[in-house]
Short mmCIF file of C-alpha atoms in Angstrom, two decimals:
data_model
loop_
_atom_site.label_atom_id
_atom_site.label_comp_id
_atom_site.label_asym_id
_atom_site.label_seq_id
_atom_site.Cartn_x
_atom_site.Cartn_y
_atom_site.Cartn_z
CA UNK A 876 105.82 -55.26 22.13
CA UNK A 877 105.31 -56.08 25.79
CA UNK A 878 107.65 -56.75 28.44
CA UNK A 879 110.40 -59.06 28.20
CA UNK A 880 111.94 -61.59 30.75
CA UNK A 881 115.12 -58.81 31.34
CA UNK A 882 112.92 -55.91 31.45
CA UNK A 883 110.60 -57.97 34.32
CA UNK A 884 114.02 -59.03 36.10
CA UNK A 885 115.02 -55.23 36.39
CA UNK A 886 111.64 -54.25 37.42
CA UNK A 887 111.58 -56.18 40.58
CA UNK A 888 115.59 -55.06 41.12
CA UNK A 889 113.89 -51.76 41.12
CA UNK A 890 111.38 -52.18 43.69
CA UNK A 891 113.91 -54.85 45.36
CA UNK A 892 116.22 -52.11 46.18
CA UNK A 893 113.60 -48.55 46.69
CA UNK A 894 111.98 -51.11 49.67
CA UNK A 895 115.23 -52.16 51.10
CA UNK A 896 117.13 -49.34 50.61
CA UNK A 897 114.06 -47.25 52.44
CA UNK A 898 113.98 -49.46 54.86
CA UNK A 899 117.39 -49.09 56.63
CA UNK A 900 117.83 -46.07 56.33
CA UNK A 901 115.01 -44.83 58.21
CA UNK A 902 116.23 -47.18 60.78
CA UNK A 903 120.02 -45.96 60.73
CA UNK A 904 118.91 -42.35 60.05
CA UNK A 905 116.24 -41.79 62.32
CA UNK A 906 118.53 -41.58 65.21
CA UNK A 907 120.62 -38.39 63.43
CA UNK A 908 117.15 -36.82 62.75
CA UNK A 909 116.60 -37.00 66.41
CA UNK A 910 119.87 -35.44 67.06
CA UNK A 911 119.94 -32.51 64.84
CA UNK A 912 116.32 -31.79 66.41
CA UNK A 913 117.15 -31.38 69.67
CA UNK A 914 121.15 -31.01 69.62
CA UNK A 915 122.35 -27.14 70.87
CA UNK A 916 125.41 -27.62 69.08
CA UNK A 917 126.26 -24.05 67.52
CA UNK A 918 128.34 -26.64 64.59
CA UNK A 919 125.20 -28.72 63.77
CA UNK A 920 124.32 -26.28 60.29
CA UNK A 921 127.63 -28.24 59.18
CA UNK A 922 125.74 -32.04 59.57
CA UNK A 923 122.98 -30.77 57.99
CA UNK A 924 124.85 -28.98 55.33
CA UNK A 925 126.70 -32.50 54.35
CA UNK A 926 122.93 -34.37 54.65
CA UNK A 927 121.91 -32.10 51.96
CA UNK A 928 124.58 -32.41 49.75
CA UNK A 929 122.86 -35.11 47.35
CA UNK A 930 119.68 -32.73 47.14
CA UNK A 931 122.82 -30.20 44.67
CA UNK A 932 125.46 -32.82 43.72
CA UNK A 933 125.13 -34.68 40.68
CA UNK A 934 124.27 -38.03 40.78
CA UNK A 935 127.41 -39.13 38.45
CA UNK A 936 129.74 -37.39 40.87
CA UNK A 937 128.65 -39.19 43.95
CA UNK A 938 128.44 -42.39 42.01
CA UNK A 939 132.11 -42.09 40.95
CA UNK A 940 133.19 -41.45 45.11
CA UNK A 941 131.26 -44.02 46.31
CA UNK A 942 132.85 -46.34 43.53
CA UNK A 943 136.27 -45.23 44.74
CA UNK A 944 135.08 -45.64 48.33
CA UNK A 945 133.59 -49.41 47.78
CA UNK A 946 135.83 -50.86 45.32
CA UNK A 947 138.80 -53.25 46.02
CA UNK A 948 141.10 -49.73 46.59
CA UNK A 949 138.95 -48.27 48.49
CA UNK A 950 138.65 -47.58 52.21
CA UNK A 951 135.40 -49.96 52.61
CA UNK A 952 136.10 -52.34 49.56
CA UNK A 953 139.53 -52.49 50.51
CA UNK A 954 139.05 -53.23 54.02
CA UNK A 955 136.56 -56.44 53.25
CA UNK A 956 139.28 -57.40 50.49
CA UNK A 957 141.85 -57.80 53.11
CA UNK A 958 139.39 -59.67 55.40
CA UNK A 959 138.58 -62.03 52.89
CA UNK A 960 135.26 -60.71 51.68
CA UNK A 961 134.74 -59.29 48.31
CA UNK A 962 134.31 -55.67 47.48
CA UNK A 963 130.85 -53.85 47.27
CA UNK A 964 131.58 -52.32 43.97
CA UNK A 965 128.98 -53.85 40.90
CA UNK A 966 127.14 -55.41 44.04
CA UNK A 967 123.22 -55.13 44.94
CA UNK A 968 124.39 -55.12 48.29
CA UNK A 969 127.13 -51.96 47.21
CA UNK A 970 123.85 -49.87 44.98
CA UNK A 971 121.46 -50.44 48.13
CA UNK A 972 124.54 -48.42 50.19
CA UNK A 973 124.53 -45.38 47.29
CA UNK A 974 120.89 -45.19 47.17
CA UNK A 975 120.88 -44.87 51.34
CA UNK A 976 123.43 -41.68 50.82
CA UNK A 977 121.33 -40.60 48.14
CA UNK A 978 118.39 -40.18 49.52
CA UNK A 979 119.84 -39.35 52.66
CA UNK A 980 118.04 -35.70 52.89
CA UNK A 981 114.70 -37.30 52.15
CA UNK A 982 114.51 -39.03 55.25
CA UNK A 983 116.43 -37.40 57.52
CA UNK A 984 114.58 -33.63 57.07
CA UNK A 985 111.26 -34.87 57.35
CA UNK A 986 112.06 -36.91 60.78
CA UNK A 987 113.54 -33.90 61.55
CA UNK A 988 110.65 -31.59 61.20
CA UNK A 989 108.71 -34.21 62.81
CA UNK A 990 111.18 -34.80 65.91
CA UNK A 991 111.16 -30.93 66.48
CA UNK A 992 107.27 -30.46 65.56
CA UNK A 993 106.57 -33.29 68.71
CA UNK A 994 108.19 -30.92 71.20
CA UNK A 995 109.42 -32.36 74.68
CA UNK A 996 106.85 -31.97 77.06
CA UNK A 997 105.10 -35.45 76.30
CA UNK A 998 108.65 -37.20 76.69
CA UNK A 999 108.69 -34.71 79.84
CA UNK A 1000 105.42 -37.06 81.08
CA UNK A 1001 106.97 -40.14 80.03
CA UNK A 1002 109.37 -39.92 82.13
CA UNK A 1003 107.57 -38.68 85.47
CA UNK A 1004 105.71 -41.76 84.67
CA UNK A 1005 108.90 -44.07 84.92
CA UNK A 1006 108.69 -45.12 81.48
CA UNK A 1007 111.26 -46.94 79.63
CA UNK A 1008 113.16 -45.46 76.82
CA UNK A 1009 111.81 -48.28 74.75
CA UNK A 1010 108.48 -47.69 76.22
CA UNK A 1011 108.67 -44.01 75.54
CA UNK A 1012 109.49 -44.24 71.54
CA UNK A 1013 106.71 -46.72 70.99
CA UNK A 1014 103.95 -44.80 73.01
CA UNK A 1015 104.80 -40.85 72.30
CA UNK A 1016 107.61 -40.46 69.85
CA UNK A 1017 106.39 -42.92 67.22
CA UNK A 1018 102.70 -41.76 67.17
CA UNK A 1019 103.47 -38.25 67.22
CA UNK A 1020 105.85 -38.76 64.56
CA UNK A 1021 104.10 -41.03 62.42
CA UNK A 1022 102.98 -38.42 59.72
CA UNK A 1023 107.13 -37.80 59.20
CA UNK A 1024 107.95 -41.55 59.34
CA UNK A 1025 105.77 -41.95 56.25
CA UNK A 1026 106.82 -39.22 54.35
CA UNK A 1027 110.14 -40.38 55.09
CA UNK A 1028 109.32 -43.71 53.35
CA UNK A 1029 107.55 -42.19 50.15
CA UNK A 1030 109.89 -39.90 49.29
CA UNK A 1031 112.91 -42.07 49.62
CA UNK A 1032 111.32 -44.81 47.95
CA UNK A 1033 110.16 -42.21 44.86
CA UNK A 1034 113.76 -40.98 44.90
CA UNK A 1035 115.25 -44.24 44.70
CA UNK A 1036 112.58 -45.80 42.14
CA UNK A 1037 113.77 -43.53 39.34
CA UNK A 1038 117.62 -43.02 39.93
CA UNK A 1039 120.02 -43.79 37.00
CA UNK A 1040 123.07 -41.97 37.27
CA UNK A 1041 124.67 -42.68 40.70
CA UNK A 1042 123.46 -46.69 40.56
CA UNK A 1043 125.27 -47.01 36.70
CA UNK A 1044 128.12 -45.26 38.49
CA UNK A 1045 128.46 -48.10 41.25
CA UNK A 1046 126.64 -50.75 40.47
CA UNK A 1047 127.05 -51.30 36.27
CA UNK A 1048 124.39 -53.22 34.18
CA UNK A 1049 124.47 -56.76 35.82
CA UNK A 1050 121.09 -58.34 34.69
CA UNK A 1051 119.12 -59.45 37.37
CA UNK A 1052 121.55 -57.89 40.14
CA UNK A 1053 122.09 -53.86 39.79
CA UNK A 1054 120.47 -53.65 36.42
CA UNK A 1055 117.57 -51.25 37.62
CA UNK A 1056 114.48 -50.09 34.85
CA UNK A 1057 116.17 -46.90 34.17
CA UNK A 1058 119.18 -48.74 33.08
CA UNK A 1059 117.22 -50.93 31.06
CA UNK A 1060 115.38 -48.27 29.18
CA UNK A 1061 118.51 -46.66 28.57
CA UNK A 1062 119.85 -49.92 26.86
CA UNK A 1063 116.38 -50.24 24.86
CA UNK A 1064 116.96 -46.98 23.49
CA UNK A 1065 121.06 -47.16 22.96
CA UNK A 1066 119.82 -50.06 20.61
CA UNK A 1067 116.96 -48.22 19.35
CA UNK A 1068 114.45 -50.96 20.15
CA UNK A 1069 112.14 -48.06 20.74
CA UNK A 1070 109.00 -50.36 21.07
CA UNK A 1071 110.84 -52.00 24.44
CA UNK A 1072 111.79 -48.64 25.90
CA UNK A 1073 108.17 -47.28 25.58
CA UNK A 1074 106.65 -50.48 27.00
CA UNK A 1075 108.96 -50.50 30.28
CA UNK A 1076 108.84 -47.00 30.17
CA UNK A 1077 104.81 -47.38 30.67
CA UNK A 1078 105.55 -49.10 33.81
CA UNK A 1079 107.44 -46.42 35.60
CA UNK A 1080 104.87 -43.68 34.50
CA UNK A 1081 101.86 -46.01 36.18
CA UNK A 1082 104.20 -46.89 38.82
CA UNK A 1083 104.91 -43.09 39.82
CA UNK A 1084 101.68 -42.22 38.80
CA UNK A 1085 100.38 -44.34 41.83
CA UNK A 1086 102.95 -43.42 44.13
CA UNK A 1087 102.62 -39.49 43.68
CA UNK A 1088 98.99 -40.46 44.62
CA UNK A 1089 99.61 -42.62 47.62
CA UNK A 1090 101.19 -39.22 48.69
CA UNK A 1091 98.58 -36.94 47.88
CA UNK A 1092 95.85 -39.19 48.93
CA UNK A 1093 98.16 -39.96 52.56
CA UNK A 1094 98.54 -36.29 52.96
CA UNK A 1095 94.95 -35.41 52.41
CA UNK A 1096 94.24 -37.62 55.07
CA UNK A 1097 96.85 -37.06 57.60
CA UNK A 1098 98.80 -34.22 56.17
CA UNK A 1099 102.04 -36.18 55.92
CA UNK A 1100 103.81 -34.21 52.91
CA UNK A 1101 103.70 -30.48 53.79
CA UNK A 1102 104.98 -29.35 50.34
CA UNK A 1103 102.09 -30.99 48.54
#
């Protein structure tokens, strides 16, 4: 039995959110990586403590706060309610946000390493040579950091490509909104339509199959992912 038109639908949900997800939060999380690199502060083991909290915490457990935090009584669901806007809870938009915190330590550590591996002295340059802030990101920081940028983006998009827990938590089983592949091979099996589940389950193996080796083949070339 091959795919069906629901298991497609949740496919693309998948990728829809591991891309988009990714995607901001290297943006909103690059400038905290560039922080905890070169901050002094004696207190900053405490922000990176709380960064790699989801690394230990289970999945369910920061499903069921963020659900609290983004439904209609909660401090951000709550706060949109009263402006007229509808909670995030059961939302794309509200599983995009709980994949972001989930994979939080996934891009901020390696941006990190990267921030702190670039040292200052070419910024040090930069400067002497009157360049912009703007200029001086693009031309030094960016290139220097590229190889952490990247693994930034694989390993958040992995971690996000094969999450169950936290999005059933916050997002439910909406078909072709927060019904991600996980969730839908967990339904195939609930029913025992075994055939389904093995088929869509196919998909994720070849699908992390190539990923791992976009990694391994990206780090044999430009040694982006240490660990590997």
């Amino acid at each position: 039995m091959g795919l069906t038109e629901a298991d497609v639908s949740a496919f693309w949900v998948t990728l829809k959110l591991a891309a988009v997800g990714t995607v901001i939060l290297i943006i909103l999380a690059a400038p905290l990586a560039w922080w905890l690199a070169h901050t002094r502060w004696k207190g900053k083991v405490i922000v990176e403590t709380l960064v790699a909290m989801p690394l230990v915490m289970p999945p369910t457990v920061m499903g069921f706060y963020l659900l609290l935090w983004l439904g209609p009584n909660g401090w951000l669901g709550g706060m949109l309610e009263s402006l007229g806007a509808r909670h995030l809870a059961f939302t794309f938009t509200g599983i995009v946000l709980g994949s972001m915190f989930f994979s939080l330590p996934f891009v901020v550590q390696p941006l990190q390493n990267a921030f702190s591996a670039a040292g200052a002295r070419a910024l040090e340059v930069a400067m002497t040579l009157r360049a912009s802030p703007w200029d001086r990101f693009f031309t030094v920081i960016l290139p220097l950091s590229r190889r952490g940028f990247l693994s930034a983006f694989v390993l958040s998009f992995a971690h996000t490509f094969g999450e169950f827990g936290m999005i059933l938590m916050i997002g439910g089983n909406i078909p072709g909104e927060t019904k991600v592949a996980s969730i839908a091979i967990y339904d195939h099996v609930e029913t025992m339509n075994y055939s389904a589940a093995h088929a869509l389950s196919l998909v994720l193996v070849g699908s992390s199959f190539c990923l791992l080796m976009l990694i391994y083949v990206l780090n044999r070339r430009f040694k982006v992912v240490g660990a590997l």
